[in-house]
Amino acid sequence: AQSVSQHNHHVILSEAASLELGCNYSYGGTVNLFWYVQYPGQHLQLLLKYFSGDPLVKGIKGFEAEFIKSKFSFNLRKPSVQWSDTAEYFCAVKGASGGYNKLIFGAGTRLAVHP
Amino acid sequence: GAVVSQHPSRVICKSGTSVKIECRSLDFQATTMFWYRQFPKQSLMLMATSNEGSKATYEQGVEKDKFLINHASLTLSTLTVTSAHPEDSSFYICSARDWQALTEAFFGQGTRLTVV
């Protein structure tokens, strides 16, 4: 069965610190990978996605993620966080073939950035 | 990006009553819509997948007679929570997939249901 694991449930950083949130998935076939962000009181928004090609994906607001197929990982990074990045971050995976169209989410990582 | 509108954003209902939540894709046609439930401080749990014009596919453990899903058109899916109980109180989120894009899903703003 498809599953997504996010290693850190709660991360606290100071502004300007670097961020890396881990995401590992289990799925035997080709995957599409996503990172979503949920700001307090708001709905999910897509940060970035990987379908194919360059495994280093750049998203909005300075975020990037690297797909490492051998490690089944899709970690999210940002060189310098801001207070406005305080939110919950969800990694999600969808099988890319065989009509398997479910989007499965990780448990989420709650990021708090202090000024 | 495409817009998915969910209504209402908040609803409070009495135990035993039914509540309907609407999910609309505003600027694209969604052959597939997904319904999720999010418990406090937890991730989104997929409840069911609905395809336009056919019966929804429910995830294991989700009662199809309690959570009625209708996807009658390419722009509208509804989730009806029947005979609501306090334990049904949760945040319900829909997402819709653009049949042309095939891969990316867009999310509604969610509905917070409180059953008293």
PDB file of C-alpha atoms in Angstrom:
ATOM      1  CA  ALA A   1       0.000   0.000   0.000  1.00  0.00           C
ATOM      2  CA  GLN A   2       1.058   3.533  -0.686  1.00  0.00           C
ATOM      3  CA  SER A   3       2.214   5.552   2.327  1.00  0.00           C
ATOM      4  CA  VAL A   4       3.970   8.791   3.122  1.00  0.00           C
ATOM      5  CA  SER A   5       6.152   9.457   6.139  1.00  0.00           C
ATOM      6  CA  GLN A   6       7.118  12.901   7.381  1.00  0.00           C
ATOM      7  CA  HIS A   7       9.846  12.678   9.977  1.00  0.00           C
ATOM      8  CA  ASN A   8       9.335  15.868  11.912  1.00  0.00           C
ATOM      9  CA  HIS A   9       5.957  16.637  13.387  1.00  0.00           C
ATOM     10  CA  HIS A  10       6.981  19.935  14.897  1.00  0.00           C
ATOM     11  CA  VAL A  11       9.839  22.229  13.895  1.00  0.00           C
ATOM     12  CA  ILE A  12      10.759  25.516  15.542  1.00  0.00           C
ATOM     13  CA  LEU A  13      13.200  27.865  13.848  1.00  0.00           C
ATOM     14  CA  SER A  14      14.381  31.416  14.108  1.00  0.00           C
ATOM     15  CA  GLU A  15      14.060  33.746  11.149  1.00  0.00           C
ATOM     16  CA  ALA A  16      16.845  33.371   8.583  1.00  0.00           C
ATOM     17  CA  ALA A  17      17.554  29.792   9.624  1.00  0.00           C
ATOM     18  CA  SER A  18      17.623  27.125   6.946  1.00  0.00           C
ATOM     19  CA  LEU A  19      14.817  24.615   6.683  1.00  0.00           C
ATOM     20  CA  GLU A  20      14.703  21.012   5.585  1.00  0.00           C
ATOM     21  CA  LEU A  21      11.611  18.884   6.079  1.00  0.00           C
ATOM     22  CA  GLY A  22      11.892  15.191   5.407  1.00  0.00           C
ATOM     23  CA  CYS A  23       9.453  13.149   3.357  1.00  0.00           C
ATOM     24  CA  ASN A  24       9.739   9.485   2.443  1.00  0.00           C
ATOM     25  CA  TYR A  25       7.207   7.458   0.562  1.00  0.00           C
ATOM     26  CA  SER A  26       6.557   3.852  -0.196  1.00  0.00           C
ATOM     27  CA  TYR A  27       5.223   2.963  -3.593  1.00  0.00           C
ATOM     28  CA  GLY A  28       6.542   0.552  -6.150  1.00  0.00           C
ATOM     29  CA  GLY A  29       5.790   2.450  -9.316  1.00  0.00           C
ATOM     30  CA  THR A  30       6.251   5.855 -10.842  1.00  0.00           C
ATOM     31  CA  VAL A  31       5.035   8.635  -8.612  1.00  0.00           C
ATOM     32  CA  ASN A  32       3.980  12.231  -8.685  1.00  0.00           C
ATOM     33  CA  LEU A  33       5.119  14.106  -5.585  1.00  0.00           C
ATOM     34  CA  PHE A  34       3.745  17.234  -3.986  1.00  0.00           C
ATOM     35  CA  TRP A  35       4.313  19.572  -1.105  1.00  0.00           C
ATOM     36  CA  TYR A  36       1.331  21.530   0.177  1.00  0.00           C
ATOM     37  CA  VAL A  37       1.241  24.281   2.766  1.00  0.00           C
ATOM     38  CA  GLN A  38      -1.636  25.180   5.057  1.00  0.00           C
ATOM     39  CA  TYR A  39      -1.365  28.585   6.678  1.00  0.00           C
ATOM     40  CA  PRO A  40      -3.346  29.109   9.882  1.00  0.00           C
ATOM     41  CA  GLY A  41      -7.027  29.325   9.071  1.00  0.00           C
ATOM     42  CA  GLN A  42      -6.513  28.822   5.366  1.00  0.00           C
ATOM     43  CA  HIS A  43      -6.894  26.002   2.890  1.00  0.00           C
ATOM     44  CA  LEU A  44      -4.210  23.863   1.374  1.00  0.00           C
ATOM     45  CA  GLN A  45      -2.044  25.482  -1.240  1.00  0.00           C
ATOM     46  CA  LEU A  46       0.375  23.809  -3.589  1.00  0.00           C
ATOM     47  CA  LEU A  47       4.015  24.745  -2.934  1.00  0.00           C
ATOM     48  CA  LEU A  48       5.621  22.613  -5.599  1.00  0.00           C
ATOM     49  CA  LYS A  49       5.287  19.370  -7.464  1.00  0.00           C
ATOM     50  CA  TYR A  50       7.411  16.801  -9.218  1.00  0.00           C
ATOM     51  CA  PHE A  51       6.179  14.799 -12.179  1.00  0.00           C
ATOM     52  CA  SER A  52       9.312  14.016 -14.167  1.00  0.00           C
ATOM     53  CA  GLY A  53      12.566  15.523 -15.387  1.00  0.00           C
ATOM     54  CA  ASP A  54      14.915  17.544 -13.184  1.00  0.00           C
ATOM     55  CA  PRO A  55      14.687  16.039  -9.696  1.00  0.00           C
ATOM     56  CA  LEU A  56      15.352  19.416  -8.125  1.00  0.00           C
ATOM     57  CA  VAL A  57      12.075  21.276  -8.189  1.00  0.00           C
ATOM     58  CA  LYS A  58      11.620  24.925  -7.387  1.00  0.00           C
ATOM     59  CA  GLY A  59       8.338  26.155  -6.015  1.00  0.00           C
ATOM     60  CA  ILE A  60       6.762  29.329  -4.786  1.00  0.00           C
ATOM     61  CA  LYS A  61       8.073  31.530  -1.976  1.00  0.00           C
ATOM     62  CA  GLY A  62      11.656  30.307  -2.303  1.00  0.00           C
ATOM     63  CA  PHE A  63      10.926  26.671  -1.532  1.00  0.00           C
ATOM     64  CA  GLU A  64      12.545  23.789  -3.365  1.00  0.00           C
ATOM     65  CA  ALA A  65      12.484  20.030  -3.075  1.00  0.00           C
ATOM     66  CA  GLU A  66      14.706  17.259  -4.333  1.00  0.00           C
ATOM     67  CA  PHE A  67      13.419  13.918  -5.511  1.00  0.00           C
ATOM     68  CA  ILE A  68      15.910  11.153  -4.740  1.00  0.00           C
ATOM     69  CA  LYS A  69      14.490   8.026  -6.290  1.00  0.00           C
ATOM     70  CA  SER A  70      16.953   5.638  -4.661  1.00  0.00           C
ATOM     71  CA  LYS A  71      15.967   6.916  -1.234  1.00  0.00           C
ATOM     72  CA  PHE A  72      12.247   7.272  -1.972  1.00  0.00           C
ATOM     73  CA  SER A  73      12.564  10.781  -0.622  1.00  0.00           C
ATOM     74  CA  PHE A  74      11.253  14.219  -1.528  1.00  0.00           C
ATOM     75  CA  ASN A  75      12.621  16.603   1.090  1.00  0.00           C
ATOM     76  CA  LEU A  76      11.520  20.219   1.193  1.00  0.00           C
ATOM     77  CA  ARG A  77      14.102  22.967   1.685  1.00  0.00           C
ATOM     78  CA  LYS A  78      14.321  26.699   2.073  1.00  0.00           C
ATOM     79  CA  PRO A  79      17.648  28.506   2.656  1.00  0.00           C
ATOM     80  CA  SER A  80      16.277  31.238   4.883  1.00  0.00           C
ATOM     81  CA  VAL A  81      12.857  31.079   6.524  1.00  0.00           C
ATOM     82  CA  GLN A  82      10.658  33.998   7.422  1.00  0.00           C
ATOM     83  CA  TRP A  83       8.067  34.476  10.131  1.00  0.00           C
ATOM     84  CA  SER A  84       5.397  34.269   7.423  1.00  0.00           C
ATOM     85  CA  ASP A  85       6.450  30.688   6.683  1.00  0.00           C
ATOM     86  CA  THR A  86       4.801  29.600   9.921  1.00  0.00           C
ATOM     87  CA  ALA A  87       2.338  26.981   8.720  1.00  0.00           C
ATOM     88  CA  GLU A  88       1.753  23.281   8.406  1.00  0.00           C
ATOM     89  CA  TYR A  89       3.460  21.471   5.551  1.00  0.00           C
ATOM     90  CA  PHE A  90       2.178  18.294   3.963  1.00  0.00           C
ATOM     91  CA  CYS A  91       4.004  15.961   1.631  1.00  0.00           C
ATOM     92  CA  ALA A  92       1.753  13.993  -0.722  1.00  0.00           C
ATOM     93  CA  VAL A  93       2.206  11.209  -3.218  1.00  0.00           C
ATOM     94  CA  LYS A  94       0.150   9.957  -6.106  1.00  0.00           C
ATOM     95  CA  GLY A  95       0.816   6.953  -8.288  1.00  0.00           C
ATOM     96  CA  ALA A  96       1.503   8.176 -11.801  1.00  0.00           C
ATOM     97  CA  SER A  97       0.347   5.166 -13.750  1.00  0.00           C
ATOM     98  CA  GLY A  98      -2.228   2.409 -13.840  1.00  0.00           C
ATOM     99  CA  GLY A  99      -5.145   4.712 -13.099  1.00  0.00           C
ATOM    100  CA  TYR A 100      -4.193   4.965  -9.444  1.00  0.00           C
ATOM    101  CA  ASN A 101      -5.254   8.490  -8.759  1.00  0.00           C
ATOM    102  CA  LYS A 102      -5.409   8.770  -4.982  1.00  0.00           C
ATOM    103  CA  LEU A 103      -3.413  11.525  -3.387  1.00  0.00           C
ATOM    104  CA  ILE A 104      -2.013  10.222  -0.110  1.00  0.00           C
ATOM    105  CA  PHE A 105      -0.779  12.679   2.495  1.00  0.00           C
ATOM    106  CA  GLY A 106       1.864  12.500   5.155  1.00  0.00           C
ATOM    107  CA  ALA A 107       0.989  13.401   8.736  1.00  0.00           C
ATOM    108  CA  GLY A 108       2.223  16.958   8.279  1.00  0.00           C
ATOM    109  CA  THR A 109       4.944  19.057   9.865  1.00  0.00           C
ATOM    110  CA  ARG A 110       4.011  22.091  11.866  1.00  0.00           C
ATOM    111  CA  LEU A 111       6.601  24.820  11.405  1.00  0.00           C
ATOM    112  CA  ALA A 112       6.859  27.745  13.792  1.00  0.00           C
ATOM    113  CA  VAL A 113       9.244  30.550  12.869  1.00  0.00           C
ATOM    114  CA  HIS A 114      10.156  33.013  15.598  1.00  0.00           C
ATOM    115  CA  PRO A 115      11.259  36.569  14.801  1.00  0.00           C
TER     116      PRO A 115
ATOM    117  CA  GLY B   1      -4.243  27.952 -10.601  1.00  0.00           C
ATOM    118  CA  ALA B   2      -7.718  26.490 -10.798  1.00  0.00           C
ATOM    119  CA  VAL B   3     -10.262  27.385  -8.131  1.00  0.00           C
ATOM    120  CA  VAL B   4     -12.281  24.986  -6.029  1.00  0.00           C
ATOM    121  CA  SER B   5     -15.016  26.461  -3.896  1.00  0.00           C
ATOM    122  CA  GLN B   6     -16.418  24.668  -0.897  1.00  0.00           C
ATOM    123  CA  HIS B   7     -19.580  25.701   0.896  1.00  0.00           C
ATOM    124  CA  PRO B   8     -20.343  26.258   3.694  1.00  0.00           C
ATOM    125  CA  SER B   9     -17.057  27.084   5.396  1.00  0.00           C
ATOM    126  CA  ARG B  10     -18.554  26.472   8.826  1.00  0.00           C
ATOM    127  CA  VAL B  11     -21.682  24.694   9.943  1.00  0.00           C
ATOM    128  CA  ILE B  12     -23.115  23.776  13.296  1.00  0.00           C
ATOM    129  CA  CYS B  13     -25.876  21.207  13.424  1.00  0.00           C
ATOM    130  CA  LYS B  14     -27.780  19.197  15.995  1.00  0.00           C
ATOM    131  CA  SER B  15     -27.201  15.511  16.540  1.00  0.00           C
ATOM    132  CA  GLY B  16     -29.384  13.397  14.313  1.00  0.00           C
ATOM    133  CA  THR B  17     -29.710  15.923  11.532  1.00  0.00           C
ATOM    134  CA  SER B  18     -28.072  15.814   8.108  1.00  0.00           C
ATOM    135  CA  VAL B  19     -25.651  18.300   6.638  1.00  0.00           C
ATOM    136  CA  LYS B  20     -24.757  18.819   3.011  1.00  0.00           C
ATOM    137  CA  ILE B  21     -21.390  20.199   1.910  1.00  0.00           C
ATOM    138  CA  GLU B  22     -20.869  21.392  -1.645  1.00  0.00           C
ATOM    139  CA  CYS B  23     -17.672  21.362  -3.648  1.00  0.00           C
ATOM    140  CA  ARG B  24     -17.523  23.236  -6.928  1.00  0.00           C
ATOM    141  CA  SER B  25     -14.790  23.596  -9.496  1.00  0.00           C
ATOM    142  CA  LEU B  26     -15.213  27.144 -10.717  1.00  0.00           C
ATOM    143  CA  ASP B  27     -13.081  27.370 -13.828  1.00  0.00           C
ATOM    144  CA  PHE B  28     -12.417  23.825 -14.906  1.00  0.00           C
ATOM    145  CA  GLN B  29     -14.184  20.528 -15.343  1.00  0.00           C
ATOM    146  CA  ALA B  30     -13.438  17.985 -12.677  1.00  0.00           C
ATOM    147  CA  THR B  31     -14.038  14.385 -13.634  1.00  0.00           C
ATOM    148  CA  THR B  32     -12.732  13.292 -10.255  1.00  0.00           C
ATOM    149  CA  MET B  33     -13.278  14.825  -6.852  1.00  0.00           C
ATOM    150  CA  PHE B  34     -11.879  13.673  -3.563  1.00  0.00           C
ATOM    151  CA  TRP B  35     -13.255  14.104  -0.073  1.00  0.00           C
ATOM    152  CA  TYR B  36     -10.917  14.263   2.904  1.00  0.00           C
ATOM    153  CA  ARG B  37     -11.363  14.535   6.613  1.00  0.00           C
ATOM    154  CA  GLN B  38      -8.834  16.292   8.794  1.00  0.00           C
ATOM    155  CA  PHE B  39      -8.781  15.800  12.539  1.00  0.00           C
ATOM    156  CA  PRO B  40      -7.139  18.437  14.741  1.00  0.00           C
ATOM    157  CA  LYS B  41      -3.359  18.372  14.408  1.00  0.00           C
ATOM    158  CA  GLN B  42      -3.527  15.429  12.050  1.00  0.00           C
ATOM    159  CA  SER B  43      -3.169  14.859   8.357  1.00  0.00           C
ATOM    160  CA  LEU B  44      -5.835  14.630   5.714  1.00  0.00           C
ATOM    161  CA  MET B  45      -7.449  11.231   5.518  1.00  0.00           C
ATOM    162  CA  LEU B  46      -9.003  10.312   2.210  1.00  0.00           C
ATOM    163  CA  MET B  47     -12.638   9.345   2.677  1.00  0.00           C
ATOM    164  CA  ALA B  48     -13.771   8.718  -0.850  1.00  0.00           C
ATOM    165  CA  THR B  49     -13.160   9.344  -4.504  1.00  0.00           C
ATOM    166  CA  SER B  50     -16.043  10.378  -6.697  1.00  0.00           C
ATOM    167  CA  ASN B  51     -16.168  10.262 -10.450  1.00  0.00           C
ATOM    168  CA  GLU B  52     -18.752  12.222 -12.357  1.00  0.00           C
ATOM    169  CA  GLY B  53     -21.774  10.121 -13.191  1.00  0.00           C
ATOM    170  CA  SER B  54     -20.795   7.069 -11.190  1.00  0.00           C
ATOM    171  CA  LYS B  55     -20.835   5.834  -7.626  1.00  0.00           C
ATOM    172  CA  ALA B  56     -18.164   7.017  -5.247  1.00  0.00           C
ATOM    173  CA  THR B  57     -15.386   4.719  -4.121  1.00  0.00           C
ATOM    174  CA  TYR B  58     -15.043   4.745  -0.361  1.00  0.00           C
ATOM    175  CA  GLU B  59     -11.905   4.081   1.614  1.00  0.00           C
ATOM    176  CA  GLN B  60     -11.850   1.243   4.072  1.00  0.00           C
ATOM    177  CA  GLY B  61     -13.603   2.130   7.308  1.00  0.00           C
ATOM    178  CA  VAL B  62     -15.708   4.938   5.842  1.00  0.00           C
ATOM    179  CA  GLU B  63     -19.444   4.284   6.038  1.00  0.00           C
ATOM    180  CA  LYS B  64     -20.977   4.953   2.649  1.00  0.00           C
ATOM    181  CA  ASP B  65     -24.494   5.176   4.086  1.00  0.00           C
ATOM    182  CA  LYS B  66     -23.400   7.831   6.530  1.00  0.00           C
ATOM    183  CA  PHE B  67     -21.301   9.900   4.171  1.00  0.00           C
ATOM    184  CA  LEU B  68     -23.323  10.188   0.986  1.00  0.00           C
ATOM    185  CA  ILE B  69     -21.427  11.499  -1.993  1.00  0.00           C
ATOM    186  CA  ASN B  70     -22.998  12.702  -5.199  1.00  0.00           C
ATOM    187  CA  HIS B  71     -21.057  13.868  -8.228  1.00  0.00           C
ATOM    188  CA  ALA B  72     -23.823  14.731 -10.641  1.00  0.00           C
ATOM    189  CA  SER B  73     -21.930  17.132 -12.868  1.00  0.00           C
ATOM    190  CA  LEU B  74     -18.397  17.967 -13.921  1.00  0.00           C
ATOM    191  CA  THR B  75     -18.325  20.967 -11.622  1.00  0.00           C
ATOM    192  CA  LEU B  76     -20.191  19.860  -8.512  1.00  0.00           C
ATOM    193  CA  SER B  77     -19.827  17.158  -5.892  1.00  0.00           C
ATOM    194  CA  THR B  78     -21.703  17.031  -2.603  1.00  0.00           C
ATOM    195  CA  LEU B  79     -20.999  15.261   0.660  1.00  0.00           C
ATOM    196  CA  THR B  80     -23.956  14.701   2.950  1.00  0.00           C
ATOM    197  CA  VAL B  81     -23.283  13.679   6.521  1.00  0.00           C
ATOM    198  CA  THR B  82     -26.425  11.847   7.571  1.00  0.00           C
ATOM    199  CA  SER B  83     -27.691  11.443  11.127  1.00  0.00           C
ATOM    200  CA  ALA B  84     -24.748  13.437  12.397  1.00  0.00           C
ATOM    201  CA  HIS B  85     -23.140  12.610  15.731  1.00  0.00           C
ATOM    202  CA  PRO B  86     -20.689  14.709  17.738  1.00  0.00           C
ATOM    203  CA  GLU B  87     -17.864  12.385  16.681  1.00  0.00           C
ATOM    204  CA  ASP B  88     -18.513  13.472  13.094  1.00  0.00           C
ATOM    205  CA  SER B  89     -17.305  16.938  14.066  1.00  0.00           C
ATOM    206  CA  SER B  90     -14.264  17.559  11.924  1.00  0.00           C
ATOM    207  CA  PHE B  91     -12.791  19.542   9.081  1.00  0.00           C
ATOM    208  CA  TYR B  92     -13.906  18.237   5.702  1.00  0.00           C
ATOM    209  CA  ILE B  93     -11.947  19.152   2.599  1.00  0.00           C
ATOM    210  CA  CYS B  94     -12.665  18.450  -1.028  1.00  0.00           C
ATOM    211  CA  SER B  95     -10.295  18.487  -3.932  1.00  0.00           C
ATOM    212  CA  ALA B  96     -10.922  18.316  -7.636  1.00  0.00           C
ATOM    213  CA  ARG B  97      -8.793  17.197 -10.494  1.00  0.00           C
ATOM    214  CA  ASP B  98      -8.808  18.902 -13.854  1.00  0.00           C
ATOM    215  CA  TRP B  99      -9.313  16.153 -16.388  1.00  0.00           C
ATOM    216  CA  GLN B 100      -7.035  17.940 -18.814  1.00  0.00           C
ATOM    217  CA  ALA B 101      -4.197  18.328 -16.309  1.00  0.00           C
ATOM    218  CA  LEU B 102      -4.751  14.731 -15.174  1.00  0.00           C
ATOM    219  CA  THR B 103      -2.261  14.886 -12.367  1.00  0.00           C
ATOM    220  CA  GLU B 104      -2.733  17.883 -10.142  1.00  0.00           C
ATOM    221  CA  ALA B 105      -5.604  18.320  -7.704  1.00  0.00           C
ATOM    222  CA  PHE B 106      -6.832  21.625  -6.309  1.00  0.00           C
ATOM    223  CA  PHE B 107      -8.305  22.015  -2.874  1.00  0.00           C
ATOM    224  CA  GLY B 108     -11.327  23.742  -1.493  1.00  0.00           C
ATOM    225  CA  GLN B 109     -11.072  25.880   1.608  1.00  0.00           C
ATOM    226  CA  GLY B 110     -12.654  23.230   3.793  1.00  0.00           C
ATOM    227  CA  THR B 111     -15.778  22.989   5.925  1.00  0.00           C
ATOM    228  CA  ARG B 112     -15.635  22.897   9.676  1.00  0.00           C
ATOM    229  CA  LEU B 113     -18.524  20.807  10.911  1.00  0.00           C
ATOM    230  CA  THR B 114     -19.537  20.938  14.550  1.00  0.00           C
ATOM    231  CA  VAL B 115     -22.250  18.593  15.735  1.00  0.00           C
ATOM    232  CA  VAL B 116     -23.825  19.538  19.057  1.00  0.00           C
TER     233      VAL B 116
END
